[in-house]
Structure formats: C-alpha cells, structure tokens
Short mmCIF file of N, CA and C in Angstrom, two decimals:
data_model
loop_
_atom_site.label_atom_id
_atom_site.label_comp_id
_atom_site.label_asym_id
_atom_site.label_seq_id
_atom_site.Cartn_x
_atom_site.Cartn_y
_atom_site.Cartn_z
N HIS A 1 -20.31 7.46 -21.83
CA HIS A 1 -20.08 8.37 -20.73
C HIS A 1 -18.61 8.21 -20.28
N LYS A 2 -17.79 9.29 -20.43
CA LYS A 2 -16.50 9.38 -20.18
C LYS A 2 -16.16 9.60 -18.68
N SER A 3 -15.05 8.84 -18.17
CA SER A 3 -14.86 9.05 -16.68
C SER A 3 -13.85 10.45 -16.80
N GLU A 4 -14.12 11.13 -15.52
CA GLU A 4 -13.48 12.27 -15.35
C GLU A 4 -12.17 11.96 -14.69
N VAL A 5 -11.81 10.74 -14.10
CA VAL A 5 -10.58 10.38 -13.56
C VAL A 5 -9.74 9.70 -14.66
N SER A 6 -8.66 10.16 -15.04
CA SER A 6 -7.81 9.45 -16.12
C SER A 6 -7.15 8.23 -15.44
N PHE A 7 -6.44 7.47 -16.46
CA PHE A 7 -5.82 6.21 -16.12
C PHE A 7 -4.69 6.41 -15.19
N ARG A 8 -3.85 7.47 -15.43
CA ARG A 8 -2.66 7.63 -14.50
C ARG A 8 -3.17 7.90 -13.17
N GLU A 9 -4.24 8.75 -13.07
CA GLU A 9 -4.91 9.12 -11.63
C GLU A 9 -5.46 7.78 -10.96
N LYS A 10 -6.01 6.88 -11.61
CA LYS A 10 -6.41 5.76 -11.00
C LYS A 10 -5.18 4.81 -10.54
N VAL A 11 -4.20 4.87 -11.26
CA VAL A 11 -2.98 4.11 -10.95
C VAL A 11 -2.53 4.60 -9.79
N PHE A 12 -2.39 5.81 -9.59
CA PHE A 12 -1.78 6.80 -8.51
C PHE A 12 -2.57 6.58 -7.10
N MET A 13 -4.05 6.45 -7.46
CA MET A 13 -4.66 6.40 -6.19
C MET A 13 -4.67 4.84 -5.64
N SER A 14 -4.63 3.95 -6.54
CA SER A 14 -4.57 2.53 -6.17
C SER A 14 -3.17 2.12 -5.56
N LEU A 15 -2.12 2.90 -6.05
CA LEU A 15 -0.84 2.38 -5.45
C LEU A 15 -0.66 3.20 -4.19
N ASN A 16 -1.28 4.26 -3.96
CA ASN A 16 -1.00 5.15 -2.82
C ASN A 16 -2.02 5.07 -1.49
N ILE A 17 -2.95 4.06 -1.79
CA ILE A 17 -3.79 3.95 -0.79
C ILE A 17 -3.23 3.50 0.64
N PRO A 18 -3.59 3.86 1.84
CA PRO A 18 -3.10 3.26 2.92
C PRO A 18 -3.43 1.81 3.16
N LYS A 19 -2.33 1.00 3.44
CA LYS A 19 -2.50 -0.33 3.55
C LYS A 19 -1.88 -1.01 4.94
N GLY A 20 -1.30 -0.07 5.65
CA GLY A 20 -0.71 -0.72 6.78
C GLY A 20 -1.28 -1.20 8.03
N ILE A 21 -2.50 -0.65 8.29
CA ILE A 21 -3.25 -0.78 9.69
C ILE A 21 -3.72 -2.31 9.50
N ASP A 22 -4.26 -2.60 8.50
CA ASP A 22 -4.95 -3.96 8.25
C ASP A 22 -3.80 -5.05 8.50
N VAL A 23 -2.85 -4.96 7.88
CA VAL A 23 -1.67 -6.05 8.00
C VAL A 23 -1.03 -5.94 9.42
N ALA A 24 -1.18 -4.85 10.04
CA ALA A 24 -0.66 -4.66 11.45
C ALA A 24 -1.55 -5.55 12.48
N VAL A 25 -2.72 -5.32 12.07
CA VAL A 25 -3.81 -6.10 13.02
C VAL A 25 -3.56 -7.52 12.71
N ILE A 26 -3.39 -7.88 11.39
CA ILE A 26 -3.37 -9.36 11.23
C ILE A 26 -2.03 -9.84 11.79
N ILE A 27 -0.99 -9.28 11.96
CA ILE A 27 0.19 -9.76 12.40
C ILE A 27 0.07 -9.80 13.98
N LEU A 28 -0.50 -8.73 14.62
CA LEU A 28 -0.76 -8.96 15.91
C LEU A 28 -1.74 -10.08 16.32
N ILE A 29 -2.76 -10.53 15.56
CA ILE A 29 -3.44 -11.50 15.89
C ILE A 29 -2.76 -12.82 15.77
N LEU A 30 -1.86 -13.19 14.57
CA LEU A 30 -1.18 -14.19 14.40
C LEU A 30 -0.11 -14.32 15.66
N THR A 31 0.58 -13.25 15.93
CA THR A 31 1.24 -13.38 16.99
C THR A 31 0.83 -13.69 18.32
N LEU A 32 -0.12 -13.16 18.60
CA LEU A 32 -0.95 -13.56 19.96
C LEU A 32 -1.51 -14.88 19.97
N TYR A 33 -2.21 -15.42 19.03
CA TYR A 33 -3.17 -16.50 19.23
C TYR A 33 -2.65 -17.76 18.46
N PHE A 34 -1.57 -17.61 17.56
CA PHE A 34 -1.30 -18.79 16.70
C PHE A 34 0.25 -18.90 16.75
N GLN A 35 1.00 -18.53 17.91
CA GLN A 35 2.45 -18.65 17.98
C GLN A 35 2.77 -20.17 18.16
N LYS A 36 1.86 -20.97 18.74
CA LYS A 36 2.19 -22.41 19.01
C LYS A 36 2.06 -23.24 17.89
N TYR A 37 1.65 -22.81 16.58
CA TYR A 37 1.84 -23.59 15.50
C TYR A 37 3.04 -23.44 14.62
N GLU A 38 3.42 -24.61 14.15
CA GLU A 38 4.77 -24.77 13.53
C GLU A 38 4.64 -23.96 12.15
N GLY A 39 5.51 -23.06 11.70
CA GLY A 39 5.53 -22.39 10.52
C GLY A 39 4.96 -21.07 10.50
N ILE A 40 4.36 -20.48 11.60
CA ILE A 40 3.73 -19.45 11.55
C ILE A 40 4.66 -18.26 11.50
N ASP A 41 6.02 -18.49 11.85
CA ASP A 41 7.05 -17.37 11.90
C ASP A 41 7.18 -17.02 10.22
N ILE A 42 7.01 -17.95 9.57
CA ILE A 42 7.15 -17.64 8.07
C ILE A 42 6.07 -16.67 7.45
N ILE A 43 4.69 -17.13 7.97
CA ILE A 43 3.60 -16.27 7.53
C ILE A 43 3.69 -14.75 8.13
N ILE A 44 4.22 -14.53 9.42
CA ILE A 44 4.45 -13.39 10.09
C ILE A 44 5.33 -12.56 9.40
N ASN A 45 6.40 -13.27 8.99
CA ASN A 45 7.60 -12.36 8.33
C ASN A 45 7.12 -12.05 6.99
N LEU A 46 6.21 -12.82 6.28
CA LEU A 46 5.72 -12.34 4.97
C LEU A 46 4.66 -11.11 4.97
N CYS A 47 3.96 -11.30 6.25
CA CYS A 47 3.05 -10.23 6.52
C CYS A 47 3.90 -8.81 6.69
N LEU A 48 4.96 -9.05 7.52
CA LEU A 48 5.77 -7.66 7.72
C LEU A 48 6.64 -7.39 6.51
N LEU A 49 7.03 -8.25 5.72
CA LEU A 49 7.59 -7.96 4.38
C LEU A 49 6.57 -7.06 3.48
N PHE A 50 5.33 -7.60 3.46
CA PHE A 50 3.97 -6.85 2.52
C PHE A 50 3.91 -5.54 3.20
N SER A 51 4.01 -5.43 4.43
CA SER A 51 3.74 -4.00 5.05
C SER A 51 4.73 -3.00 4.68
N LEU A 52 6.06 -3.51 4.89
CA LEU A 52 7.15 -2.76 4.53
C LEU A 52 7.41 -2.35 3.06
N TYR A 53 7.04 -3.38 2.29
CA TYR A 53 6.92 -3.13 0.67
C TYR A 53 5.73 -1.95 0.36
N SER A 54 4.72 -2.01 1.03
CA SER A 54 3.74 -1.17 0.73
C SER A 54 4.01 0.30 1.07
N ILE A 55 4.62 0.40 2.22
CA ILE A 55 5.14 1.65 2.77
C ILE A 55 6.07 2.29 1.68
N VAL A 56 7.10 1.45 1.47
CA VAL A 56 8.27 2.00 0.61
C VAL A 56 7.64 2.28 -0.79
N LEU A 57 6.74 1.58 -1.29
CA LEU A 57 6.05 1.85 -2.66
C LEU A 57 5.34 3.18 -2.77
N SER A 58 4.57 3.26 -1.51
CA SER A 58 3.75 4.78 -1.32
C SER A 58 4.68 5.84 -1.21
N ASN A 59 5.75 5.64 -0.42
CA ASN A 59 6.51 6.83 -0.26
C ASN A 59 7.48 7.27 -1.51
N THR A 60 7.78 6.11 -2.27
CA THR A 60 8.59 6.39 -3.73
C THR A 60 7.49 6.81 -4.58
N LEU A 61 6.23 6.61 -4.50
CA LEU A 61 5.32 7.05 -5.51
C LEU A 61 5.33 8.66 -5.38
N THR A 62 5.47 9.23 -4.21
CA THR A 62 5.29 10.52 -4.13
C THR A 62 6.26 11.36 -4.85
N ILE A 63 7.31 10.76 -5.22
CA ILE A 63 8.28 11.45 -5.95
C ILE A 63 7.79 11.71 -7.44
N PHE A 64 6.87 10.84 -7.87
CA PHE A 64 6.40 10.92 -9.25
C PHE A 64 5.02 11.37 -9.16
N THR A 65 4.63 12.15 -8.21
CA THR A 65 3.20 12.82 -8.16
C THR A 65 2.96 13.59 -9.35
N SER A 66 3.96 14.35 -9.70
CA SER A 66 3.50 15.31 -10.98
C SER A 66 3.41 14.45 -12.14
N PHE A 67 4.03 13.30 -12.43
CA PHE A 67 3.74 12.54 -13.58
C PHE A 67 2.38 11.91 -13.61
N PHE A 68 1.91 11.38 -12.30
CA PHE A 68 0.54 10.96 -12.54
C PHE A 68 -0.49 11.88 -12.33
N LEU A 69 -0.30 12.75 -11.60
CA LEU A 69 -1.50 13.91 -11.46
C LEU A 69 -1.20 15.04 -12.51
N GLY A 70 -0.21 15.34 -13.07
CA GLY A 70 -0.11 16.47 -13.88
C GLY A 70 0.65 17.47 -13.18
N LYS A 71 1.18 18.57 -13.61
CA LYS A 71 1.79 19.68 -13.00
C LYS A 71 0.73 20.62 -12.43
N GLU A 72 -0.51 20.76 -13.06
CA GLU A 72 -1.41 21.66 -12.60
C GLU A 72 -2.10 21.29 -11.31
N ASN A 73 -2.31 19.86 -11.22
CA ASN A 73 -2.81 19.28 -10.16
C ASN A 73 -1.89 19.28 -8.94
N SER A 74 -0.59 19.10 -9.12
CA SER A 74 0.30 18.86 -8.05
C SER A 74 0.60 20.13 -7.47
N GLU A 75 0.40 21.17 -8.22
CA GLU A 75 0.84 22.82 -7.85
C GLU A 75 -0.50 23.25 -6.97
N LYS A 76 -1.58 22.75 -6.99
CA LYS A 76 -2.69 23.17 -6.30
C LYS A 76 -2.79 22.86 -4.79
N LYS A 77 -1.94 22.09 -4.40
CA LYS A 77 -1.83 21.71 -3.10
C LYS A 77 -1.19 22.86 -2.38
#
C-alpha cells in the first residue's frame, strides 16, 4: 500500500506545525510557580529559545513551500 503523501510533504508538515502555545504555557507555569528555585532562569530561557527557534524555522520554511509541495500544489492556494 503506497502512501499518497510524499516524503517532502511529510517533512514540510512536521516542520511547519504550530509549536508555540504549549511552550508559552510551560513558560508561564515555570515563571509563576517555580521562580523560587535556583537555576529555573536557565530552563525558562531555554524554553523561550526553543519557542523562538520554532517560529523562525516555520517562517523560513514558507520560503521553500514550492520545493516541498511542488509548484502545482503551491499555486492551488
């Protein structure tokens, strides 16, 4: 049984999924409830960095949409 979704489309979908809201909730919980613990600032900064990285990656990926989805799929929008 051959999949109708190509490998390029799978890569595009996996890199372009929304990732920001769950990280924002984790950062909020860490900031509100665990601020008294030593070293929590490093974890909060890493969460912010991951969130920023995912936003930049997702926005950069839109430049290469035609490569991943093919010209006929990107023109159907």
